[in-house]
PDB file of N, CA and C in Angstrom:
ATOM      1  N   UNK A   1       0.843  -1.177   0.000  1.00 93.00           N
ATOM      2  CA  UNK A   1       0.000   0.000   0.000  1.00 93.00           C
ATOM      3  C   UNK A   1       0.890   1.242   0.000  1.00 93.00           C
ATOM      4  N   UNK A   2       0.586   2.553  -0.366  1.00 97.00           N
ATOM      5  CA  UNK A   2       1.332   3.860  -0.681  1.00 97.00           C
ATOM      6  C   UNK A   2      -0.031   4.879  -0.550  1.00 97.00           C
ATOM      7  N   UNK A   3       0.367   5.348  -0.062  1.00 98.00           N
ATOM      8  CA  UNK A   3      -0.761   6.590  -0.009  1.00 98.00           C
ATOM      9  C   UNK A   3      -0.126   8.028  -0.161  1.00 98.00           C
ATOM     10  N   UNK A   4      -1.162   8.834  -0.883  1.00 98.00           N
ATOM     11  CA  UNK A   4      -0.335  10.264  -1.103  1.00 98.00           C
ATOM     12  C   UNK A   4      -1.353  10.891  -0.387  1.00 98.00           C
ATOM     13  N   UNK A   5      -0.015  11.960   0.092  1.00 98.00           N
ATOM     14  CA  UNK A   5      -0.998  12.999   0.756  1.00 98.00           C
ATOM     15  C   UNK A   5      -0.903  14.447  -0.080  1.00 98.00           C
ATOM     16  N   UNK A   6      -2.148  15.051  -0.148  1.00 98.00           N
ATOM     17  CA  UNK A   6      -2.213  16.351  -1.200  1.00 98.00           C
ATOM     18  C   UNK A   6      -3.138  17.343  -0.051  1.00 98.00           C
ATOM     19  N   UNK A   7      -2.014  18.622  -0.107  1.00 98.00           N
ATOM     20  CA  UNK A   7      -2.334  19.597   0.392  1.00 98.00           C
ATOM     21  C   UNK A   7      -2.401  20.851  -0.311  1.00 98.00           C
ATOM     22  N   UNK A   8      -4.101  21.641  -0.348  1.00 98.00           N
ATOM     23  CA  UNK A   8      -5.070  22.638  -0.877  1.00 98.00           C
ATOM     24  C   UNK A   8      -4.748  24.020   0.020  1.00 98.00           C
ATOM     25  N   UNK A   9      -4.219  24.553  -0.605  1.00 97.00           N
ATOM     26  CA  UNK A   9      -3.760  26.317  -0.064  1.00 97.00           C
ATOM     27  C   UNK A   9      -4.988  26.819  -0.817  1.00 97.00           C
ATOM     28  N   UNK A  10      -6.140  27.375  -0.108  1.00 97.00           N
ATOM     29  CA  UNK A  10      -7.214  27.849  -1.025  1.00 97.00           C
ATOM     30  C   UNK A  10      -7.016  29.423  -0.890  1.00 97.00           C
ATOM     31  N   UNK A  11      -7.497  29.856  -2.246  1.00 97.00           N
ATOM     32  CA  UNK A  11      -7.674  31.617  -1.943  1.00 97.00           C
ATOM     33  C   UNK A  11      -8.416  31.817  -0.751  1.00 97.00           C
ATOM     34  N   UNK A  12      -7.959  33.371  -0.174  1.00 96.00           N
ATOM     35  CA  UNK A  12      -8.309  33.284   0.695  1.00 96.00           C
ATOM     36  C   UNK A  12     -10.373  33.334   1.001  1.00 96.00           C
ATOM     37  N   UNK A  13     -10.414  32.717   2.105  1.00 95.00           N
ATOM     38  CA  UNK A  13     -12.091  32.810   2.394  1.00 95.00           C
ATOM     39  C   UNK A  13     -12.646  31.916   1.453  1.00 95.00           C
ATOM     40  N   UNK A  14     -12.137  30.759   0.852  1.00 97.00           N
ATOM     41  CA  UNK A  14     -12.743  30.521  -0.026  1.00 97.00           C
ATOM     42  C   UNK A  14     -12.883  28.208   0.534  1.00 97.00           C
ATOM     43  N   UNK A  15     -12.154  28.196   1.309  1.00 97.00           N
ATOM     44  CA  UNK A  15     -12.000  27.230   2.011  1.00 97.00           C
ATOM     45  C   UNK A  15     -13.372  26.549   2.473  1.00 97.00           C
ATOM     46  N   UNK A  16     -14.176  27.474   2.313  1.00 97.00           N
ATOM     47  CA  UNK A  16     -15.861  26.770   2.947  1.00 97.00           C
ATOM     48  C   UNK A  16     -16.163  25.784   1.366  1.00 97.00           C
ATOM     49  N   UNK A  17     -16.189  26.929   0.784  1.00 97.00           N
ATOM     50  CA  UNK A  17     -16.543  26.122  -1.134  1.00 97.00           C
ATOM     51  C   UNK A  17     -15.794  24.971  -1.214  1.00 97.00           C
ATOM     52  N   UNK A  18     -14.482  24.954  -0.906  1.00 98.00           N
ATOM     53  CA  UNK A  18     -13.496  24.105  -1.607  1.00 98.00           C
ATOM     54  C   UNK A  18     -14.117  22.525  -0.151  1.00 98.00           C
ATOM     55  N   UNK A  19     -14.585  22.427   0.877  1.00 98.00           N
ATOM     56  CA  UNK A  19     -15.092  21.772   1.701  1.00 98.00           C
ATOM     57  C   UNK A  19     -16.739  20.926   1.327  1.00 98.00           C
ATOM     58  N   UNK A  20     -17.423  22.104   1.328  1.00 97.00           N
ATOM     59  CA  UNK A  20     -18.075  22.150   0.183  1.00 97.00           C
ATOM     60  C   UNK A  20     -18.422  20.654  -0.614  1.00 97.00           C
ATOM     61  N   UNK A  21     -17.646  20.822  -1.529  1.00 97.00           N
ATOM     62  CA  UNK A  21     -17.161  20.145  -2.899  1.00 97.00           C
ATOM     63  C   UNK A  21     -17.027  19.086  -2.444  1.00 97.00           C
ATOM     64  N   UNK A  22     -16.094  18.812  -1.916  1.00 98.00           N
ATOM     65  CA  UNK A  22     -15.603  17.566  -1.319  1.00 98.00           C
ATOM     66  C   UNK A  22     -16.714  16.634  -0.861  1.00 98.00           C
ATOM     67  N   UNK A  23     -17.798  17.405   0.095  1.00 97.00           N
ATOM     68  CA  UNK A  23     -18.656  16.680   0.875  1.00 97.00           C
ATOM     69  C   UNK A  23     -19.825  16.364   0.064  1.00 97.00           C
ATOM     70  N   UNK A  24     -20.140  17.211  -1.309  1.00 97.00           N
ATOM     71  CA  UNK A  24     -21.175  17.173  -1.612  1.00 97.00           C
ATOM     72  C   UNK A  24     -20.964  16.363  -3.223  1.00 97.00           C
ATOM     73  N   UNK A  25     -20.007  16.768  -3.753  1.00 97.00           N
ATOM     74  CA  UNK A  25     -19.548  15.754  -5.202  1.00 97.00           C
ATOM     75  C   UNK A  25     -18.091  14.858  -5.118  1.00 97.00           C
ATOM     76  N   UNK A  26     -17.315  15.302  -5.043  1.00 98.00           N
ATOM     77  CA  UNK A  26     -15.842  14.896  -4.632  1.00 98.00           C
ATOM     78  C   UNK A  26     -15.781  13.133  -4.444  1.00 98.00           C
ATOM     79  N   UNK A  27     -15.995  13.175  -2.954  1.00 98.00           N
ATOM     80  CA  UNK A  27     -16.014  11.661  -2.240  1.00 98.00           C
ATOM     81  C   UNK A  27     -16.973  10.631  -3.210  1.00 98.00           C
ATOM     82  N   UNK A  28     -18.156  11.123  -3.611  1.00 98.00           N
ATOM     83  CA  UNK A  28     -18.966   9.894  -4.237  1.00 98.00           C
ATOM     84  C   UNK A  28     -18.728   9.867  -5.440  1.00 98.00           C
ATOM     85  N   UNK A  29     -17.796  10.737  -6.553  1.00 98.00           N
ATOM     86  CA  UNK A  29     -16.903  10.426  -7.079  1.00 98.00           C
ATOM     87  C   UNK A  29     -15.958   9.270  -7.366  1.00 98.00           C
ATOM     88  N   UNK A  30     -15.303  10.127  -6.180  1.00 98.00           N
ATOM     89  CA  UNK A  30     -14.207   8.700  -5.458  1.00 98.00           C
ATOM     90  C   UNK A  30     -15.068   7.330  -5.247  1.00 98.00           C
ATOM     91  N   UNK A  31     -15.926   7.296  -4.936  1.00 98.00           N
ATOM     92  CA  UNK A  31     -16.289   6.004  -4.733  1.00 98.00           C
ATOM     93  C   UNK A  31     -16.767   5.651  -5.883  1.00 98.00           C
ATOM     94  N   UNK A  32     -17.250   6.099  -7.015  1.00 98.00           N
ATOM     95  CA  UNK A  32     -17.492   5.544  -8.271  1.00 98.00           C
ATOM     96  C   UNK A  32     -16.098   5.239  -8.891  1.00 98.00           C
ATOM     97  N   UNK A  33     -14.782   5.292  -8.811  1.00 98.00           N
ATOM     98  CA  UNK A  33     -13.742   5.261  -9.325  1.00 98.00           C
ATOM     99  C   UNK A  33     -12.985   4.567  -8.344  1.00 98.00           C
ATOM    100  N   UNK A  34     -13.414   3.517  -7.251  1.00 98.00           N
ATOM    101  CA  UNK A  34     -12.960   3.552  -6.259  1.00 98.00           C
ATOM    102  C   UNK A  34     -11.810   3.724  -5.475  1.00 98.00           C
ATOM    103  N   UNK A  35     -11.310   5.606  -5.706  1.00 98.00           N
ATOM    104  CA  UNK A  35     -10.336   5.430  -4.990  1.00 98.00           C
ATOM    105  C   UNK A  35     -10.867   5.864  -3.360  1.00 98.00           C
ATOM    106  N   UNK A  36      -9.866   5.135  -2.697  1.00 98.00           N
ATOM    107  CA  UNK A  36     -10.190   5.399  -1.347  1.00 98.00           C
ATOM    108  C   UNK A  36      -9.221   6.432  -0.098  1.00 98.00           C
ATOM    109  N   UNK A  37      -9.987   7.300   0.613  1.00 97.00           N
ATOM    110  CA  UNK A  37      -9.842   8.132   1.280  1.00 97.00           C
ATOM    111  C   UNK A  37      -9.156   7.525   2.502  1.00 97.00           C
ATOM    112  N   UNK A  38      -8.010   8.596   2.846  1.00 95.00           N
ATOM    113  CA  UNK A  38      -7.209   7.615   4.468  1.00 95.00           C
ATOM    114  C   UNK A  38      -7.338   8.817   5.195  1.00 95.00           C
ATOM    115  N   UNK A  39      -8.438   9.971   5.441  1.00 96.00           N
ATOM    116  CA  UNK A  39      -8.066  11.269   6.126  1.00 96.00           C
ATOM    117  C   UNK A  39      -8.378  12.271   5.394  1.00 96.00           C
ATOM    118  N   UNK A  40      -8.689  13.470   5.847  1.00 98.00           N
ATOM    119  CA  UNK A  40      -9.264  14.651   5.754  1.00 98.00           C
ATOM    120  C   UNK A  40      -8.671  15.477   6.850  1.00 98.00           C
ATOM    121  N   UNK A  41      -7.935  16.967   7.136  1.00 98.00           N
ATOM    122  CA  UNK A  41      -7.916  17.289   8.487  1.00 98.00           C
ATOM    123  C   UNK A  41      -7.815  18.865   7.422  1.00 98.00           C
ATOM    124  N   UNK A  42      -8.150  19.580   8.480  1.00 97.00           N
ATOM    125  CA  UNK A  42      -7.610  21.385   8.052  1.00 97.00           C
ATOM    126  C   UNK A  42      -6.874  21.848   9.036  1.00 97.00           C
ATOM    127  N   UNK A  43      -6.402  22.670   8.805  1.00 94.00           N
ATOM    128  CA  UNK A  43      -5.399  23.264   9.990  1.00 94.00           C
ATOM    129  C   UNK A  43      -5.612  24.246  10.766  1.00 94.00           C
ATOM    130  N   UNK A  44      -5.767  23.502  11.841  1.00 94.00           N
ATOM    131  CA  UNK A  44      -5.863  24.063  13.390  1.00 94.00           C
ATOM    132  C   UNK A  44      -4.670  25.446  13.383  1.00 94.00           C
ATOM    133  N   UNK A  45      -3.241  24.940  13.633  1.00 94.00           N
ATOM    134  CA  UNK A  45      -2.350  25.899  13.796  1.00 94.00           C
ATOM    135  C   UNK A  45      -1.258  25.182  12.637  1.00 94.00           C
ATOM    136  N   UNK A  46      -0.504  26.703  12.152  1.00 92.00           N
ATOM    137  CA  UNK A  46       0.464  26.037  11.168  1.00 92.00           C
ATOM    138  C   UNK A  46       0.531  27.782   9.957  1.00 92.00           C
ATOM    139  N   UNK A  47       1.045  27.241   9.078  1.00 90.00           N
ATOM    140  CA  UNK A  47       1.587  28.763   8.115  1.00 90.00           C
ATOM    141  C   UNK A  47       0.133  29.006   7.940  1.00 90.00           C
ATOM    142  N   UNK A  48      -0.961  28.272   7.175  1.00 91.00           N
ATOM    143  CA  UNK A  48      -2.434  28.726   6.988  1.00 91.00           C
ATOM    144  C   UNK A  48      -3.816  28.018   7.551  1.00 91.00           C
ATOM    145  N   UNK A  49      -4.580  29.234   7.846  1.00 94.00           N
ATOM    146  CA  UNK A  49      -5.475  28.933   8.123  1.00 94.00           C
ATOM    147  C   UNK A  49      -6.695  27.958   6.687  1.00 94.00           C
ATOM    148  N   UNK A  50      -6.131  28.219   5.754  1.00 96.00           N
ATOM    149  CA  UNK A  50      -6.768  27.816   4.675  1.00 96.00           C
ATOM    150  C   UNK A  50      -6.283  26.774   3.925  1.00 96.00           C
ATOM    151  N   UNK A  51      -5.611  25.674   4.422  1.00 97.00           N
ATOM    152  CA  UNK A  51      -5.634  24.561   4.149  1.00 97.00           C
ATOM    153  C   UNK A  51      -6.573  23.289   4.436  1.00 97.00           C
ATOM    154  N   UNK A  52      -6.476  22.711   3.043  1.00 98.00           N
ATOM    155  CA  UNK A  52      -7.179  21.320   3.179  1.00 98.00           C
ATOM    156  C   UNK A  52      -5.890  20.257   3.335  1.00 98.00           C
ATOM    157  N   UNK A  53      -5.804  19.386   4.238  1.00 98.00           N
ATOM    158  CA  UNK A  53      -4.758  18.191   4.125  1.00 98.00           C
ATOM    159  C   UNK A  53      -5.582  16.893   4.122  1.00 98.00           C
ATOM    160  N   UNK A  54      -5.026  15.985   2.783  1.00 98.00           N
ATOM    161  CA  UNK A  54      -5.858  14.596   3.043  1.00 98.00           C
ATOM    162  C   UNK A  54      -4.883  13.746   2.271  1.00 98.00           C
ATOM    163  N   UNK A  55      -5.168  12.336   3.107  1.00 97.00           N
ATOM    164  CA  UNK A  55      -4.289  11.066   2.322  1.00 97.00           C
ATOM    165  C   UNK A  55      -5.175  10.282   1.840  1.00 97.00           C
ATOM    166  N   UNK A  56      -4.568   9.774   0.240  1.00 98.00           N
ATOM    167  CA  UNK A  56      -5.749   8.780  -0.448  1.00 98.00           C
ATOM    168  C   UNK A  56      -4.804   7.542  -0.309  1.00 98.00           C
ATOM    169  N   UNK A  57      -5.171   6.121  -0.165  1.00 97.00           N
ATOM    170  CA  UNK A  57      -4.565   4.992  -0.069  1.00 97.00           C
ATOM    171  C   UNK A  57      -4.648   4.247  -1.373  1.00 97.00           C
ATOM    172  N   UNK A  58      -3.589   3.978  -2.011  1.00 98.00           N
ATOM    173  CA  UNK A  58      -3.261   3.493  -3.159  1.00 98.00           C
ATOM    174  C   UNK A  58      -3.163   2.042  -2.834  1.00 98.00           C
ATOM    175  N   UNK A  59      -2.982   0.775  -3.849  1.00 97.00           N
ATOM    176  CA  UNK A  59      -2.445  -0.390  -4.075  1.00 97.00           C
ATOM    177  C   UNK A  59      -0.722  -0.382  -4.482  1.00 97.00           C
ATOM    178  N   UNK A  60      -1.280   0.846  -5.858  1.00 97.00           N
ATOM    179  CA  UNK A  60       0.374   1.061  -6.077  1.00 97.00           C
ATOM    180  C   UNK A  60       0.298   1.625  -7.157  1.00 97.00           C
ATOM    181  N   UNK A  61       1.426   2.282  -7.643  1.00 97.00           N
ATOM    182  CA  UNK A  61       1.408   3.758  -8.539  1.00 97.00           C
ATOM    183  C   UNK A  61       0.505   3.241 -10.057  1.00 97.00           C
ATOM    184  N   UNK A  62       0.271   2.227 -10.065  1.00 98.00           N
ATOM    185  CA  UNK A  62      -0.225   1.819 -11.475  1.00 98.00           C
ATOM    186  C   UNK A  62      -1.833   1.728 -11.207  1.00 98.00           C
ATOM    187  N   UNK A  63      -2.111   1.286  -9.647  1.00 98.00           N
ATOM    188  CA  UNK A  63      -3.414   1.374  -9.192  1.00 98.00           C
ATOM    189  C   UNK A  63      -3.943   2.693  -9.331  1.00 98.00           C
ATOM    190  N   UNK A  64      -3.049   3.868  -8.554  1.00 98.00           N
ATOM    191  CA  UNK A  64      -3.219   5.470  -8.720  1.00 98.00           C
ATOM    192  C   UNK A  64      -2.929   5.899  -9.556  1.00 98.00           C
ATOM    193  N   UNK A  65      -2.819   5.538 -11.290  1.00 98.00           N
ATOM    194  CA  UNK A  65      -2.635   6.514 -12.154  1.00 98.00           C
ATOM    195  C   UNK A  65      -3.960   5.767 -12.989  1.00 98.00           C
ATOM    196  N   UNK A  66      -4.550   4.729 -13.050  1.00 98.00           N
ATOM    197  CA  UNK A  66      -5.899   4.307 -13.899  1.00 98.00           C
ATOM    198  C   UNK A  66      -6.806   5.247 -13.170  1.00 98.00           C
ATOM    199  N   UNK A  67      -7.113   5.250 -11.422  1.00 98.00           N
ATOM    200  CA  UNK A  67      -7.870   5.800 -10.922  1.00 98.00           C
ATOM    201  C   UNK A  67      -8.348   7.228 -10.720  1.00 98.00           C
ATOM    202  N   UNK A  68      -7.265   7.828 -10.872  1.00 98.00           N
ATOM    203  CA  UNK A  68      -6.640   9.024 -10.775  1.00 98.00           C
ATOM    204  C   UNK A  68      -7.045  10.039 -11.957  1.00 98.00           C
ATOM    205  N   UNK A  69      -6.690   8.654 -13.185  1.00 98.00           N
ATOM    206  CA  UNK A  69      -7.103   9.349 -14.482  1.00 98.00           C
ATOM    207  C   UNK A  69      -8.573   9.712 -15.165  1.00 98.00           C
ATOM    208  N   UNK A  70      -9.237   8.327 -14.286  1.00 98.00           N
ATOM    209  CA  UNK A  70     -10.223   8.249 -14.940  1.00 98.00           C
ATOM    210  C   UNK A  70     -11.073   9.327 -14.029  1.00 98.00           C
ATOM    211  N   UNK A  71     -10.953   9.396 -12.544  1.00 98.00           N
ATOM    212  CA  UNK A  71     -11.670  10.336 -11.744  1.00 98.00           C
ATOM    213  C   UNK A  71     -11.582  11.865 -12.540  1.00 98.00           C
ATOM    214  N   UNK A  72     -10.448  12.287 -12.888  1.00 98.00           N
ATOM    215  CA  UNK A  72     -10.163  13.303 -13.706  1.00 98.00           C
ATOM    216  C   UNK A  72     -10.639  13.595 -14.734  1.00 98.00           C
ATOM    217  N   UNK A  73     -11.172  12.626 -16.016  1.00 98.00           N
ATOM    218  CA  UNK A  73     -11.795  13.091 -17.016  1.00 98.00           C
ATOM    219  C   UNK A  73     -13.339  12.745 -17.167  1.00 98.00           C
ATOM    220  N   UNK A  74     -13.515  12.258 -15.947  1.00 98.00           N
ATOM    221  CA  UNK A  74     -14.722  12.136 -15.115  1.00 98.00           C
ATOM    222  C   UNK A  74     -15.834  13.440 -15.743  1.00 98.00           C
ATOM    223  N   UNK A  75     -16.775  13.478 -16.931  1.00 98.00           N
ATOM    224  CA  UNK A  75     -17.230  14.698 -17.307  1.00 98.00           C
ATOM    225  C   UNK A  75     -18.175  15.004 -15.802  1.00 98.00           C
ATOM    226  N   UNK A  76     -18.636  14.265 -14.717  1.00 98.00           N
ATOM    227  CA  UNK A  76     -19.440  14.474 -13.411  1.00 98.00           C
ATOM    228  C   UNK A  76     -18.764  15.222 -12.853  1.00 98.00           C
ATOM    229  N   UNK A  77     -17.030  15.083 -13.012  1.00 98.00           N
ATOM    230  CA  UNK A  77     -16.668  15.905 -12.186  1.00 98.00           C
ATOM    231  C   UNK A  77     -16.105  17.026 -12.673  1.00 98.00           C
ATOM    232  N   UNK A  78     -15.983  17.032 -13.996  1.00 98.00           N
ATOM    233  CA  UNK A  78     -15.486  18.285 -14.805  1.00 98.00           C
ATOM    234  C   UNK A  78     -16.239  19.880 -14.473  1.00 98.00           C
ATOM    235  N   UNK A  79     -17.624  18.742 -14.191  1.00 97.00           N
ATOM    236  CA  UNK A  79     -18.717  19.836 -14.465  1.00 97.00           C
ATOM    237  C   UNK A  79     -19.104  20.290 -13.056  1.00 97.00           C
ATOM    238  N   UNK A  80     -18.764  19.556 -12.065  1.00 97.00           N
ATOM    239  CA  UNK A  80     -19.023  20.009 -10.346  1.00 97.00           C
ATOM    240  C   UNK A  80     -17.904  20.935 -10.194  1.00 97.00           C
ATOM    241  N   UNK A  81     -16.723  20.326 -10.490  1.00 97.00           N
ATOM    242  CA  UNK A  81     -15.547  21.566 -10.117  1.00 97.00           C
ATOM    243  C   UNK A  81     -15.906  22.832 -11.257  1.00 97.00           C
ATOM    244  N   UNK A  82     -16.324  22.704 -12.330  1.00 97.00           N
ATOM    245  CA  UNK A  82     -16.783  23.982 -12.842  1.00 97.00           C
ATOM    246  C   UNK A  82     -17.781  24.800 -12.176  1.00 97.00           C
ATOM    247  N   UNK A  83     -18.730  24.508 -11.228  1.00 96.00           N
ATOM    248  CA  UNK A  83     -19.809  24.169 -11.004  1.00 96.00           C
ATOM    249  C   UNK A  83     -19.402  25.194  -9.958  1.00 96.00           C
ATOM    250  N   UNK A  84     -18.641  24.927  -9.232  1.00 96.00           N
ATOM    251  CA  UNK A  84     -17.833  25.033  -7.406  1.00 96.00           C
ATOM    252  C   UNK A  84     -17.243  26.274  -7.682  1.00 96.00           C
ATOM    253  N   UNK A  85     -16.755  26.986  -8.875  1.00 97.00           N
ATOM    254  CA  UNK A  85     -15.872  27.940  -9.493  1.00 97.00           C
ATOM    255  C   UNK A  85     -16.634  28.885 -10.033  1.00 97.00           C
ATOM    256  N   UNK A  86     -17.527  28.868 -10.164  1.00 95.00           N
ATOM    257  CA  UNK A  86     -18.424  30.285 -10.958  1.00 95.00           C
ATOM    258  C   UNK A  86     -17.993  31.205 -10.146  1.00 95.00           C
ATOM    259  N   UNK A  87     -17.957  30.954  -8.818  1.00 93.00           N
ATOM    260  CA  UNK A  87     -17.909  32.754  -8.342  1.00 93.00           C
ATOM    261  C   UNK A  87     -16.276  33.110  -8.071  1.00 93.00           C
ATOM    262  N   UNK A  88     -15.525  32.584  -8.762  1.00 95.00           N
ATOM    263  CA  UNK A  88     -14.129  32.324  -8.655  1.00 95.00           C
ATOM    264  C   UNK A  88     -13.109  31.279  -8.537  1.00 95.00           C
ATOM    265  N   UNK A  89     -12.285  31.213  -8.548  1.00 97.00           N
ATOM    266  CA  UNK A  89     -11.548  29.966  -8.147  1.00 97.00           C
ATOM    267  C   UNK A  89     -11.274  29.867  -6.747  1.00 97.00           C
ATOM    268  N   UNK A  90     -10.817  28.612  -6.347  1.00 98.00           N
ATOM    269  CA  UNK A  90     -11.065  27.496  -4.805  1.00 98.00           C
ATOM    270  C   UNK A  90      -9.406  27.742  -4.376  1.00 98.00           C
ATOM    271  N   UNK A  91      -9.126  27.442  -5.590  1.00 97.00           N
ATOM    272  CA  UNK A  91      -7.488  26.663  -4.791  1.00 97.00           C
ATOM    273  C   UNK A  91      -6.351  28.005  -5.461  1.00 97.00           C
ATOM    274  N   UNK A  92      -5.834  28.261  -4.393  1.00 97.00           N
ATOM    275  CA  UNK A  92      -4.266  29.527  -4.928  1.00 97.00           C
ATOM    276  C   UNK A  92      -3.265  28.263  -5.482  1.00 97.00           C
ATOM    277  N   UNK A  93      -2.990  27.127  -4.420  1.00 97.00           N
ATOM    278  CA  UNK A  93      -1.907  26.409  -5.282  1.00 97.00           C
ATOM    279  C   UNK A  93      -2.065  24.660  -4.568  1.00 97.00           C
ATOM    280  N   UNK A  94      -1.456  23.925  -5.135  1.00 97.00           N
ATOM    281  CA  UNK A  94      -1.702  22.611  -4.668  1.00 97.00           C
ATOM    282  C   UNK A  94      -0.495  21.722  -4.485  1.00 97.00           C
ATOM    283  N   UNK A  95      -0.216  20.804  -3.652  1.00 97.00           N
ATOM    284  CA  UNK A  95       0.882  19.980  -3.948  1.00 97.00           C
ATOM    285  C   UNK A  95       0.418  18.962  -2.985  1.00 97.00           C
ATOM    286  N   UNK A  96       1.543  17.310  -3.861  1.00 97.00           N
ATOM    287  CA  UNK A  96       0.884  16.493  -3.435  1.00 97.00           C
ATOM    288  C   UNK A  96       2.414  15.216  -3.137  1.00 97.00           C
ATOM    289  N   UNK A  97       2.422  14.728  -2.725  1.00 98.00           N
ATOM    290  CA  UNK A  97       3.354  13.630  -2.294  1.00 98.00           C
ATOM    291  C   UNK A  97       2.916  11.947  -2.313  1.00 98.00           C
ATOM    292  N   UNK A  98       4.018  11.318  -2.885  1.00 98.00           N
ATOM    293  CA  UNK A  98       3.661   9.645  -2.383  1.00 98.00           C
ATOM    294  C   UNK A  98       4.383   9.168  -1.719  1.00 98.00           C
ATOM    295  N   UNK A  99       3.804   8.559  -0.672  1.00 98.00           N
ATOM    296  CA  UNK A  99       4.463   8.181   0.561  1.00 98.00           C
ATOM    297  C   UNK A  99       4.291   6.773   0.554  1.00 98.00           C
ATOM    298  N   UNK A 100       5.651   6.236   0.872  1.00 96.00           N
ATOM    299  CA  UNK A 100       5.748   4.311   1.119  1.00 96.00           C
ATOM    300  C   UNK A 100       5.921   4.369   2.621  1.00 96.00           C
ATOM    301  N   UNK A 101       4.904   3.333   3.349  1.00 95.00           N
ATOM    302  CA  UNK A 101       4.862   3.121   4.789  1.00 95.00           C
ATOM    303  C   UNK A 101       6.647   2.625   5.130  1.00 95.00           C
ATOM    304  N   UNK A 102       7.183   2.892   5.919  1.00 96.00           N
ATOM    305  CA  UNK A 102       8.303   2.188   6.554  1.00 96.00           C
ATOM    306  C   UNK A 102       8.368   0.851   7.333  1.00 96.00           C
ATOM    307  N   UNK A 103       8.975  -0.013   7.624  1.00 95.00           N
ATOM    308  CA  UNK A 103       8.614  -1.056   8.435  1.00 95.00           C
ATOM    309  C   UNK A 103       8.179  -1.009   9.676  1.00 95.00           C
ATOM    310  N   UNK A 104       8.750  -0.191  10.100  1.00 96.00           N
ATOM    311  CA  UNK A 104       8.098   0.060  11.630  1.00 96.00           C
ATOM    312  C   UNK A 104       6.616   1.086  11.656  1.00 96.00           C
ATOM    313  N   UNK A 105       6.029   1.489  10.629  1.00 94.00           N
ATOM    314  CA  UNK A 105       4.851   2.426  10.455  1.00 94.00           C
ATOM    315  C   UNK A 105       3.708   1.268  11.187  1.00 94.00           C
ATOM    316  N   UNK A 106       2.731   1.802  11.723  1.00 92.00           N
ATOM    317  CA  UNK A 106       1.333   1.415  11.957  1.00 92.00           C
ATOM    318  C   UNK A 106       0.014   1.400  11.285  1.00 92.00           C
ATOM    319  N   UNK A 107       0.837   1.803  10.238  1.00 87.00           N
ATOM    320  CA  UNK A 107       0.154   1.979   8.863  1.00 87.00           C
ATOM    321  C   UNK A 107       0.650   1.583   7.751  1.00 87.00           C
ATOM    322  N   UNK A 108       0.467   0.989   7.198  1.00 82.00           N
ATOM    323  CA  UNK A 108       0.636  -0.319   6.143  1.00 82.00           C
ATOM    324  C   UNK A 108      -0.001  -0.096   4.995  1.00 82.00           C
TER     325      UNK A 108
END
């Protein structure tokens, strides 16, 4: 298993929408494509108040690039994130990481 974690710097005030999304198209998305969710958190204390942080749990990079791809040209979701954006854009910038558990992790 490998899971990446991708963290959402949203314009500012705009963090409710980009939450939003997630709860209302996003996830059942994901579950039509089944990729699966390991976490959701925003930040309490840290550089911004307007972050989203979440880890998705992979099989393995070949599992996360069919899933990944297809969630993406997903026209359901083309049209929700268009959808989420009329009154501007959500996200200032994005970045994302893949992480391999270590042997001693509690997470596998």
């Amino acid at each position: 298993m490998i899971y990446e974690m991708r963290i959402y710097r949203t314009v500012p005030g705009r963090l409710p929408a980009l939450l939003q999304r997630f709860e209302k198209h996003t996830l059942k998305l994901w579950d039509k494509h089944g990729i699966k969710q390991a976490g959701f958190w925003t930040t309490l204390i840290g550089d911004s108040n307007q972050e989203l942080t979440y880890l998705l749990a992979w099989q393995s990079l070949a599992d996360r690039e069919k899933k990944w791809n297809a969630f993406m040209s997903d026209p359901e979701w083309i049209s929700a994130r268009a959808d989420s954006e009329r009154d501007g854009p959500i996200l200032a910038n994005a970045r994302n990481q893949i992480l391999q558990p270590t042997a001693f992790s509690t997470v596998k």
